[in-house]
PDB file of C-alpha atoms in Angstrom:
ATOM      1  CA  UNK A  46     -14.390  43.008 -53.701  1.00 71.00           C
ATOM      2  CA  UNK A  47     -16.551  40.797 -55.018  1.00 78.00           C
ATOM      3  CA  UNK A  48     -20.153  42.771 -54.052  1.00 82.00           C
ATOM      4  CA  UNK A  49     -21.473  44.693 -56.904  1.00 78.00           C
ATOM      5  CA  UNK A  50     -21.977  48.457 -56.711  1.00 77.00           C
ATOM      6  CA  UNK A  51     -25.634  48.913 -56.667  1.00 80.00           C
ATOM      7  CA  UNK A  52     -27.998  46.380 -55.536  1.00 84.00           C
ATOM      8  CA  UNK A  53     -29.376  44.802 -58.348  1.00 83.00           C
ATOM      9  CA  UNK A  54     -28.069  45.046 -61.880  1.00 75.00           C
ATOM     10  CA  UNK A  55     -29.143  42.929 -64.875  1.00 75.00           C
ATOM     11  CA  UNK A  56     -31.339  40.772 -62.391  1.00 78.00           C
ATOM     12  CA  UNK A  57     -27.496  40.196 -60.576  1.00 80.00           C
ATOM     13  CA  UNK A  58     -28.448  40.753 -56.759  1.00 85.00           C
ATOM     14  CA  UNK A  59     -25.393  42.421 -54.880  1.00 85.00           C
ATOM     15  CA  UNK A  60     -24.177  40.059 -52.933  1.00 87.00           C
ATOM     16  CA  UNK A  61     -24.819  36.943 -55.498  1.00 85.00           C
ATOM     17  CA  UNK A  62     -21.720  35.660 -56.215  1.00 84.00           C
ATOM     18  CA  UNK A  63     -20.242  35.616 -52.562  1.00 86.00           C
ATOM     19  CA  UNK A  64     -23.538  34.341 -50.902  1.00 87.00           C
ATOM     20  CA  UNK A  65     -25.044  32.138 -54.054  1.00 88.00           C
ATOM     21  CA  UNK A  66     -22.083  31.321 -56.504  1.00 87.00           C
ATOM     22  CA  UNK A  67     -18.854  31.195 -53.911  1.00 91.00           C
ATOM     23  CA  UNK A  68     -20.673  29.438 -50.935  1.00 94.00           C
ATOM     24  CA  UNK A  69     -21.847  26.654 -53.076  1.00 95.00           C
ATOM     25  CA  UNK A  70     -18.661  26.479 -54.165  1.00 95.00           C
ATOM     26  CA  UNK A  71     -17.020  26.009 -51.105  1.00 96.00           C
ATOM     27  CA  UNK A  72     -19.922  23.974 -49.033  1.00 97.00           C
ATOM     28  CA  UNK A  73     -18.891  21.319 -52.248  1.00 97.00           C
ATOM     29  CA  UNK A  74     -15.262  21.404 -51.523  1.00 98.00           C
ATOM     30  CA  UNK A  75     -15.680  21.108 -47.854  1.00 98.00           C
ATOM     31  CA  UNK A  76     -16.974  17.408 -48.450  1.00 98.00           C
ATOM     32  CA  UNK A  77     -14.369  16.653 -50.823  1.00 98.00           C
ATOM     33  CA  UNK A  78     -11.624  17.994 -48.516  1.00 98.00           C
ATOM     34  CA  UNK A  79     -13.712  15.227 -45.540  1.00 98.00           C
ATOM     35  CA  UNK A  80     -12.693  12.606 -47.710  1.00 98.00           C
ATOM     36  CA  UNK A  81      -9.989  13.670 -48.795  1.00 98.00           C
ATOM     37  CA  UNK A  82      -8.355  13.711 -45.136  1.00 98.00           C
ATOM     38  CA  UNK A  83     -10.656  10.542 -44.322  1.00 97.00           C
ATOM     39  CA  UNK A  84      -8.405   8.994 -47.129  1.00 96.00           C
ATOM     40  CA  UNK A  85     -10.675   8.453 -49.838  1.00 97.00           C
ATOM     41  CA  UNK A  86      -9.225  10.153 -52.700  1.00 97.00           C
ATOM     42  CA  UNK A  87     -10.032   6.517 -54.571  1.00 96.00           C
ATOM     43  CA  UNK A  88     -13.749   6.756 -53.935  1.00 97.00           C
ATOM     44  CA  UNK A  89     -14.039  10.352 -55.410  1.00 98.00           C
ATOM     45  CA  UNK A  90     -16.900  10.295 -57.759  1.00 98.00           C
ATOM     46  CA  UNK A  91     -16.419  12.826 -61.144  1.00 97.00           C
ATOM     47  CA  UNK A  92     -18.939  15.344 -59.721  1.00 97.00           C
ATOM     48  CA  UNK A  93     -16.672  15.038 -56.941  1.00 98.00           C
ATOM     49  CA  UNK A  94     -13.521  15.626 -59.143  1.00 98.00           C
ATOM     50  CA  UNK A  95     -15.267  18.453 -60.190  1.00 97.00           C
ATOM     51  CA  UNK A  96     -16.375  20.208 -57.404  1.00 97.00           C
ATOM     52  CA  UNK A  97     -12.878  20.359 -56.256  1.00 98.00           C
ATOM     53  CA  UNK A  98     -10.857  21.538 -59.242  1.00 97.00           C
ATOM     54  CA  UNK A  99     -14.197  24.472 -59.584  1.00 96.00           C
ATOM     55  CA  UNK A 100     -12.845  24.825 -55.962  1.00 97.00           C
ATOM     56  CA  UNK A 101      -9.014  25.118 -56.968  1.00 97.00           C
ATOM     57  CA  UNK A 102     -10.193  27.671 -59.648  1.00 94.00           C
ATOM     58  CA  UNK A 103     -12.054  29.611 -57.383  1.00 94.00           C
ATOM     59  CA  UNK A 104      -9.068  30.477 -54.877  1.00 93.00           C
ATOM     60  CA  UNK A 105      -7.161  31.588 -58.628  1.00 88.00           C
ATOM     61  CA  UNK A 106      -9.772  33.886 -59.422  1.00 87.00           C
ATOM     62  CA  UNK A 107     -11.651  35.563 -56.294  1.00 85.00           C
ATOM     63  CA  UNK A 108      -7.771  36.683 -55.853  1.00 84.00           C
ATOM     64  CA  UNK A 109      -8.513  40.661 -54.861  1.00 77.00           C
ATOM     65  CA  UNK A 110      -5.873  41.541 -57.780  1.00 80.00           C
ATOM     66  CA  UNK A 111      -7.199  39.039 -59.945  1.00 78.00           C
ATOM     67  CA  UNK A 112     -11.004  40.325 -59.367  1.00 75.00           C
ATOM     68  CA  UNK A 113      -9.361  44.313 -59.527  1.00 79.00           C
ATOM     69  CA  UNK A 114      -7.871  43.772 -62.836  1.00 78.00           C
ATOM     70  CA  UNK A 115     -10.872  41.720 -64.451  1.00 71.00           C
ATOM     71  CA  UNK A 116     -13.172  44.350 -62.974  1.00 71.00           C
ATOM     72  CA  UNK A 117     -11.024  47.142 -65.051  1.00 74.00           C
ATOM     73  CA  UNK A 118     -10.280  45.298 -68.212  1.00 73.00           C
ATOM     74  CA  UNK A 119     -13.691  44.179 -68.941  1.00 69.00           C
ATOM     75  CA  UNK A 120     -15.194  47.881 -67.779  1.00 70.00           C
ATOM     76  CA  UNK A 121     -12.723  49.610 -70.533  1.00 74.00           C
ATOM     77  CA  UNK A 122     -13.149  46.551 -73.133  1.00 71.00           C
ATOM     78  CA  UNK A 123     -17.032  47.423 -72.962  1.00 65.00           C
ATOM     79  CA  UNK A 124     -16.824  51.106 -72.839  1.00 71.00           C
ATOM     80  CA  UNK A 125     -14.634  50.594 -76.124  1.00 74.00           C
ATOM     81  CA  UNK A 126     -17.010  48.224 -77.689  1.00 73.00           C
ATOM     82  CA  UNK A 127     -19.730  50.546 -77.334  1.00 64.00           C
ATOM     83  CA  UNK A 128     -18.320  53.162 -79.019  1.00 71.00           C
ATOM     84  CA  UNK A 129     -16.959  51.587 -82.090  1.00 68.00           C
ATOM     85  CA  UNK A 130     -21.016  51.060 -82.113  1.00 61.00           C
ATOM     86  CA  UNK A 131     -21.460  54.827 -82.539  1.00 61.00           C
ATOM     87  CA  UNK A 132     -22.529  55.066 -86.224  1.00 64.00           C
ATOM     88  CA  UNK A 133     -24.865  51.689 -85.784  1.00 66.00           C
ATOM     89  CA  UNK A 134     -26.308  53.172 -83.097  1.00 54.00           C
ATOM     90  CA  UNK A 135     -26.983  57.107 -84.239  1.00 62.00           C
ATOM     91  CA  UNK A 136     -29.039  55.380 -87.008  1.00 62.00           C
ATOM     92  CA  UNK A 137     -31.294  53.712 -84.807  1.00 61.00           C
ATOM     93  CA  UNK A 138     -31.945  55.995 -81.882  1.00 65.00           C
ATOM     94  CA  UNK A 139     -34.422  58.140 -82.128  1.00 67.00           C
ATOM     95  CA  UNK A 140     -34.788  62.035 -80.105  1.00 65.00           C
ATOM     96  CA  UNK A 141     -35.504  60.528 -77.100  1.00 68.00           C
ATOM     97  CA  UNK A 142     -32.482  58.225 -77.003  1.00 65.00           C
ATOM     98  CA  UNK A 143     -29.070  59.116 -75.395  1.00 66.00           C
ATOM     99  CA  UNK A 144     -26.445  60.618 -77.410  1.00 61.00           C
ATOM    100  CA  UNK A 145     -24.357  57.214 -77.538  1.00 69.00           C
ATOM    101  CA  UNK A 146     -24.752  53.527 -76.774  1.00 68.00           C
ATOM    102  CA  UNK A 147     -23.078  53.911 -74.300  1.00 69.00           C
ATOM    103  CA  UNK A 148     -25.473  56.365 -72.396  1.00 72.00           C
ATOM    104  CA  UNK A 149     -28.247  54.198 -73.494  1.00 71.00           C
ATOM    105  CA  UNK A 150     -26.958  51.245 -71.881  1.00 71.00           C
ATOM    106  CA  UNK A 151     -26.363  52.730 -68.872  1.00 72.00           C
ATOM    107  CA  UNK A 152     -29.816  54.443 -68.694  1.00 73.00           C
ATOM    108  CA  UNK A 153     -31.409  51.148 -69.490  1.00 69.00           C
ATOM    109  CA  UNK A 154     -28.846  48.592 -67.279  1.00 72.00           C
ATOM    110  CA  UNK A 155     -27.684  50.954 -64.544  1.00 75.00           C
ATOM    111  CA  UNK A 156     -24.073  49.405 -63.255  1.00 73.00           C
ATOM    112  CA  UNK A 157     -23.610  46.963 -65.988  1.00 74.00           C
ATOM    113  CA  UNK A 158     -20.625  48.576 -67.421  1.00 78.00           C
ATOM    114  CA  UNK A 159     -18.590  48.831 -64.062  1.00 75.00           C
ATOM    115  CA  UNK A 160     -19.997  45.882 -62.851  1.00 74.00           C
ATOM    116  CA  UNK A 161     -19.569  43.828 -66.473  1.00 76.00           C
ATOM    117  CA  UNK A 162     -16.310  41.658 -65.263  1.00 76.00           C
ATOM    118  CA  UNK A 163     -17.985  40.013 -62.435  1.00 76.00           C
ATOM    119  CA  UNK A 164     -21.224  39.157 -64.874  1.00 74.00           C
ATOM    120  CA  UNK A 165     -18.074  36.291 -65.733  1.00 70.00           C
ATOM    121  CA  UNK A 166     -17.240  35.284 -62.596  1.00 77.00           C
ATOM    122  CA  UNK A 167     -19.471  32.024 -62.899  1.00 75.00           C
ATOM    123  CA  UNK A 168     -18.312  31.201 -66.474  1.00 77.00           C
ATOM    124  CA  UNK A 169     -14.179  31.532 -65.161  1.00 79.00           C
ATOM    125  CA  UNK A 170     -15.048  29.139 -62.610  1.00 82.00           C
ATOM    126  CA  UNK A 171     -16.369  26.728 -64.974  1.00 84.00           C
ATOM    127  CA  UNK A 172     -13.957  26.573 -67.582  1.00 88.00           C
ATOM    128  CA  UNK A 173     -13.969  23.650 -69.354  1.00 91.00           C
ATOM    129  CA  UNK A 174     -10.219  24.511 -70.766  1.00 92.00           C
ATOM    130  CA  UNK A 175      -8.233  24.687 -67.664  1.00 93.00           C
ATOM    131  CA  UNK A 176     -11.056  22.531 -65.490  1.00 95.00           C
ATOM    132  CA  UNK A 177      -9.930  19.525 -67.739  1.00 96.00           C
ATOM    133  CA  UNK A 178      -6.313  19.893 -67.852  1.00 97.00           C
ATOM    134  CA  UNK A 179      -6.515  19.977 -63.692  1.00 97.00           C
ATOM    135  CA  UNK A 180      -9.239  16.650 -63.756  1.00 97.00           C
ATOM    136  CA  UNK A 181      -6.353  15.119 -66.293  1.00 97.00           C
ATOM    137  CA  UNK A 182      -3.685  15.653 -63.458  1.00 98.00           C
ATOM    138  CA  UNK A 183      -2.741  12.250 -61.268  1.00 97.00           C
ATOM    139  CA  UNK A 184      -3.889  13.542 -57.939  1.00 98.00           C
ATOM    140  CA  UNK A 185      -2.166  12.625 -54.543  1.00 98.00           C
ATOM    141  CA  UNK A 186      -2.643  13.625 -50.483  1.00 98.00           C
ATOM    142  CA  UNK A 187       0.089  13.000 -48.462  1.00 97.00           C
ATOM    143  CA  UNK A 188      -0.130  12.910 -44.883  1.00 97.00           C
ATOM    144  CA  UNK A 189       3.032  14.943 -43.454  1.00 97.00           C
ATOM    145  CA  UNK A 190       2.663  14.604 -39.578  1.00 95.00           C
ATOM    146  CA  UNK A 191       5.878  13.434 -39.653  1.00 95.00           C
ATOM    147  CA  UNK A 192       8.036  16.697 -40.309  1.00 94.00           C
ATOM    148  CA  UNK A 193       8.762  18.786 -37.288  1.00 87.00           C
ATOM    149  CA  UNK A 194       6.881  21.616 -38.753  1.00 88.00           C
ATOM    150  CA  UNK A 195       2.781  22.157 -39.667  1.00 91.00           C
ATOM    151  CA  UNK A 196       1.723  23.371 -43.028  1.00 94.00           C
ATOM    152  CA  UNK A 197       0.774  27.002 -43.384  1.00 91.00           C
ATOM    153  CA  UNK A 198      -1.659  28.630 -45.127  1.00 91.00           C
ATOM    154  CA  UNK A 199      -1.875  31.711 -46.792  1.00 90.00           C
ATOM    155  CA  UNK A 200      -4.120  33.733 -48.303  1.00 90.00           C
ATOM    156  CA  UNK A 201      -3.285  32.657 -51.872  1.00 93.00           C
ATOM    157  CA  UNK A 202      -3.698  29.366 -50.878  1.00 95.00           C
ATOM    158  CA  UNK A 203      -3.311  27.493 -54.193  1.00 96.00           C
ATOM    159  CA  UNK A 204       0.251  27.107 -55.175  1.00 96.00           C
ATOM    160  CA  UNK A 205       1.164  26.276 -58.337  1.00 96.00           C
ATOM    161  CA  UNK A 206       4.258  25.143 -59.595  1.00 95.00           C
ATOM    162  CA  UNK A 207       4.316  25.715 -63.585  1.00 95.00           C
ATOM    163  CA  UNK A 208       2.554  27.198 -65.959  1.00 94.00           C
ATOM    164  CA  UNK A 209      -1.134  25.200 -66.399  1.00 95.00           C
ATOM    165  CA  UNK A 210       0.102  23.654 -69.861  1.00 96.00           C
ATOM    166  CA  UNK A 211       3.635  22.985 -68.438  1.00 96.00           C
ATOM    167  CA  UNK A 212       4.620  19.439 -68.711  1.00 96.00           C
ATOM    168  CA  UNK A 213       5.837  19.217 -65.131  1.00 95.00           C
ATOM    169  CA  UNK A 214       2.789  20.990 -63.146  1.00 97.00           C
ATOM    170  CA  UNK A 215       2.577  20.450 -60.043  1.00 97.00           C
ATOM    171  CA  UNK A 216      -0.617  21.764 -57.889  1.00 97.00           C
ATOM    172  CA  UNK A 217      -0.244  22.024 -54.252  1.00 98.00           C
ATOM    173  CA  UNK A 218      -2.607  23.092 -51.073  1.00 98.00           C
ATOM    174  CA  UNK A 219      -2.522  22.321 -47.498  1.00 97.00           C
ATOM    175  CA  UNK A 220      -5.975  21.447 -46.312  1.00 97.00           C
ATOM    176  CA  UNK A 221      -4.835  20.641 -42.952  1.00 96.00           C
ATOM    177  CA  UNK A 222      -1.905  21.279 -41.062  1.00 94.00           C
ATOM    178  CA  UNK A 223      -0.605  17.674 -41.715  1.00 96.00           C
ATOM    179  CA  UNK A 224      -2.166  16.940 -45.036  1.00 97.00           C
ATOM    180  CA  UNK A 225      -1.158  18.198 -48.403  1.00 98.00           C
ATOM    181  CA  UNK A 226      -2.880  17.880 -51.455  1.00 98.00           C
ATOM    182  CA  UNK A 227      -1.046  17.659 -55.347  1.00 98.00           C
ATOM    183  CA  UNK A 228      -1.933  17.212 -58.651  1.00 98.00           C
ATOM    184  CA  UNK A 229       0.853  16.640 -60.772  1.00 98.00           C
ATOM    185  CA  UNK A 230       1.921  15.684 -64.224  1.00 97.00           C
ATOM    186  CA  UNK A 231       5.041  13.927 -65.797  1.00 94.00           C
ATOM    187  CA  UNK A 232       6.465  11.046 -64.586  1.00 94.00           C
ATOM    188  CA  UNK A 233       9.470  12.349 -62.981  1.00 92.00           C
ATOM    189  CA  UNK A 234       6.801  13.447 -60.545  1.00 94.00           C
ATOM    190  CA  UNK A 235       5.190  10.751 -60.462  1.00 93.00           C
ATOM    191  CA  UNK A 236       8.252   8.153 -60.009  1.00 94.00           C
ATOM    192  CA  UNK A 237      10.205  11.038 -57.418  1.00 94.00           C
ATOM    193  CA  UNK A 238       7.393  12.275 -55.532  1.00 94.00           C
ATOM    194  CA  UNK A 239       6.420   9.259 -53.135  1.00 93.00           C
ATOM    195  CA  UNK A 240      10.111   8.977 -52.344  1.00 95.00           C
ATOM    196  CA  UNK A 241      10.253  12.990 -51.004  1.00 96.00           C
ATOM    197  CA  UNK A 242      10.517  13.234 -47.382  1.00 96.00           C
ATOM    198  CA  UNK A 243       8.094  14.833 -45.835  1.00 96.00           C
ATOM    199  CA  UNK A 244       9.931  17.789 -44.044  1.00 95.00           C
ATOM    200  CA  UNK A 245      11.010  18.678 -47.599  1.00 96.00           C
ATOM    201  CA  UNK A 246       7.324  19.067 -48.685  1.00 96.00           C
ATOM    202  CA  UNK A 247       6.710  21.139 -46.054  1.00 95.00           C
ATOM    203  CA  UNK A 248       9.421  23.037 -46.407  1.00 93.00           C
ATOM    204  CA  UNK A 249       9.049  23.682 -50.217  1.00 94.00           C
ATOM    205  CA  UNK A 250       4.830  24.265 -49.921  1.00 96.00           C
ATOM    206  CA  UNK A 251       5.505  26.750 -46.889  1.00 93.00           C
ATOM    207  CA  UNK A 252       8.063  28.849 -48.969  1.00 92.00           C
ATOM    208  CA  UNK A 253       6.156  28.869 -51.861  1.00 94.00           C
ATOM    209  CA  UNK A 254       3.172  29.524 -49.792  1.00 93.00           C
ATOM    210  CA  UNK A 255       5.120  32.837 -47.947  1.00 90.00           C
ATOM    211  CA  UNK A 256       5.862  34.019 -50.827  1.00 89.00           C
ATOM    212  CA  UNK A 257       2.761  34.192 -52.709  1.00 90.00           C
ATOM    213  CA  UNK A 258       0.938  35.639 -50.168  1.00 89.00           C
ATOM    214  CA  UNK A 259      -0.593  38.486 -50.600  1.00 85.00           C
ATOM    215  CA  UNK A 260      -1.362  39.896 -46.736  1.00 83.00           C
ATOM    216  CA  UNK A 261      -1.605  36.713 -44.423  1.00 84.00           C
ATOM    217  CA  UNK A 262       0.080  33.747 -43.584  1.00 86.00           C
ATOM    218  CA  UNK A 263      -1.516  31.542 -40.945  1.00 84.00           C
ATOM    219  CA  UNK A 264       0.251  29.170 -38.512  1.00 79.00           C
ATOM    220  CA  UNK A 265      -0.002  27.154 -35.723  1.00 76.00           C
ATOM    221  CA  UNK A 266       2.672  28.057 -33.415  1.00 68.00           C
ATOM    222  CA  UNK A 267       5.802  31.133 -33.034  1.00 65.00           C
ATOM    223  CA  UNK A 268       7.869  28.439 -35.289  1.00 67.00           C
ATOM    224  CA  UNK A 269       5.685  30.296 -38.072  1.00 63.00           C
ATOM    225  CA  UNK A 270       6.481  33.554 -37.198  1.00 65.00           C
ATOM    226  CA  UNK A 271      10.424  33.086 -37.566  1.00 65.00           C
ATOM    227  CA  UNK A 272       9.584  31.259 -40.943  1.00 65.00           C
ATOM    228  CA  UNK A 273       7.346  34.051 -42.366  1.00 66.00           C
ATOM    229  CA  UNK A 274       9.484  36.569 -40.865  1.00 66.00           C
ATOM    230  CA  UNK A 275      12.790  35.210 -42.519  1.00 63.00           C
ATOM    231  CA  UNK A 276      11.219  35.716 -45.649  1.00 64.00           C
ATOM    232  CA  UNK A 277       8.886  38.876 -45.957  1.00 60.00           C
ATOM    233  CA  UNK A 278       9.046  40.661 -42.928  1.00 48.00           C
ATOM    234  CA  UNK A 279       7.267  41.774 -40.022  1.00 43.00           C
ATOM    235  CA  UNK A 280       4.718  43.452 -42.013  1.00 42.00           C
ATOM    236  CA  UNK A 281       1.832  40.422 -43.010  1.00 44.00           C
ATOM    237  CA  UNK A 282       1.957  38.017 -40.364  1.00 43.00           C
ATOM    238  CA  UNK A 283      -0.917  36.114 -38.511  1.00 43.00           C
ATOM    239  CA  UNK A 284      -1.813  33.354 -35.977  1.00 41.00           C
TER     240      UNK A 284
END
């Protein structure tokens, strides 16, 4: 989904943003998460910070919708700008030029108009607008071994509760079985929170996680398969 369609295009290799952009990415937020579940969310360092809400972003926007529909609006948005360049164009092109811009791009940056939505890929996952509204957020991990059931995990794995500018946002993602992490603002969150039990946590991530899912849901045991069953179906279930 997110390969583009010929190998290189505007000095973009194919695989780039999987292999460079996304595994970098993700081999940052791996160390975080190690902390994280070693309990050092205090010792978190701002390029740390970072590196995890980039990370947070990331599972947002390599969503396969997400990708389909930025892929599409940004291929018709150019196509359109292109054109409305017609009459700029026709006076500069000369008898060996294509009859539009948008020929001429194409002859000159093969793929770059169905490929244009991922050449922003690396600019959605650094922006500074929503990246600093999630750094703002009082952070928390709570270790939840005490409910009877695990965490699960789905393939939208970042749940969020509230709009990104709404005053009670809450941020949630398992990154273990026992241990959940939120970001949160308000205070009711921040006074209630602590006091939540664990099971009801778990029990509030994992339907919100169910839901959200696109294909997969991922637990640890058949307790997981009633609980995903009960609410979608047979149809998208793993272990």
């Amino acid at each position: 989904m997110l390969s583009l369609t010929r190998e290189t295009i505007a000095g973009m290799g194919r695989h780039d943003i999987e292999e460079i952009v996304l595994k970098q990415v993700d081999n940052d937020a791996a160390l975080v998460r190690d902390k994280l579940l070693a309990r050092r969310l205090g010792d978190l360092s701002h390029e740390e910070r970072c590196a995890w809400v980039r990370f947070i972003m990331s599972l947002r926007i390599r969503d396969p919708q997400i990708v389909s529909g930025l892929i599409a609006d940004s291929d018709q948005e150019l196509r359109r700008s292109l054109r409305e360049d017609h009459d700029e164009y026709g006076a500069l092109a000369d008898g060996e030029d294509p009859a539009s811009l948008e020929g001429w791009t194409e002859r000159h940056f093969p793929g770059l108009t169905e490929n244009f939505g991922l050449s922003f890929f690396h600019e959605l996952l650094n922006d500074d607008k929503v990246g600093n509204k999630l750094l703002r957020l009082k952070w928390w991990v709570f270790d939840v071994s005490p409910a009877s059931a695990c965490l699960r995990l789905g393939d939208r794995p970042a749940i969020f509760f509230g709009g990104i500018d709404d005053p009670n946002l809450a941020v949630a993602l398992p990154i273990s079985p026992a241990h959940l992490f939120i970001a949160t603002r308000g205070p009711a969150l921040e006074t209630g929170l602590p006091r939540t039990a664990p099971k009801d946590l778990v029990s509030r991530v994992n339907d919100a996680t169910v839901r959200q899912a696109a294909r997969y849901v991922y637990g640890r045991d058949a307790r997981s398969l009633r609980f995903i069953t009960n609410r979608r179906g047979t149809g998208s279930l793993a272990r």
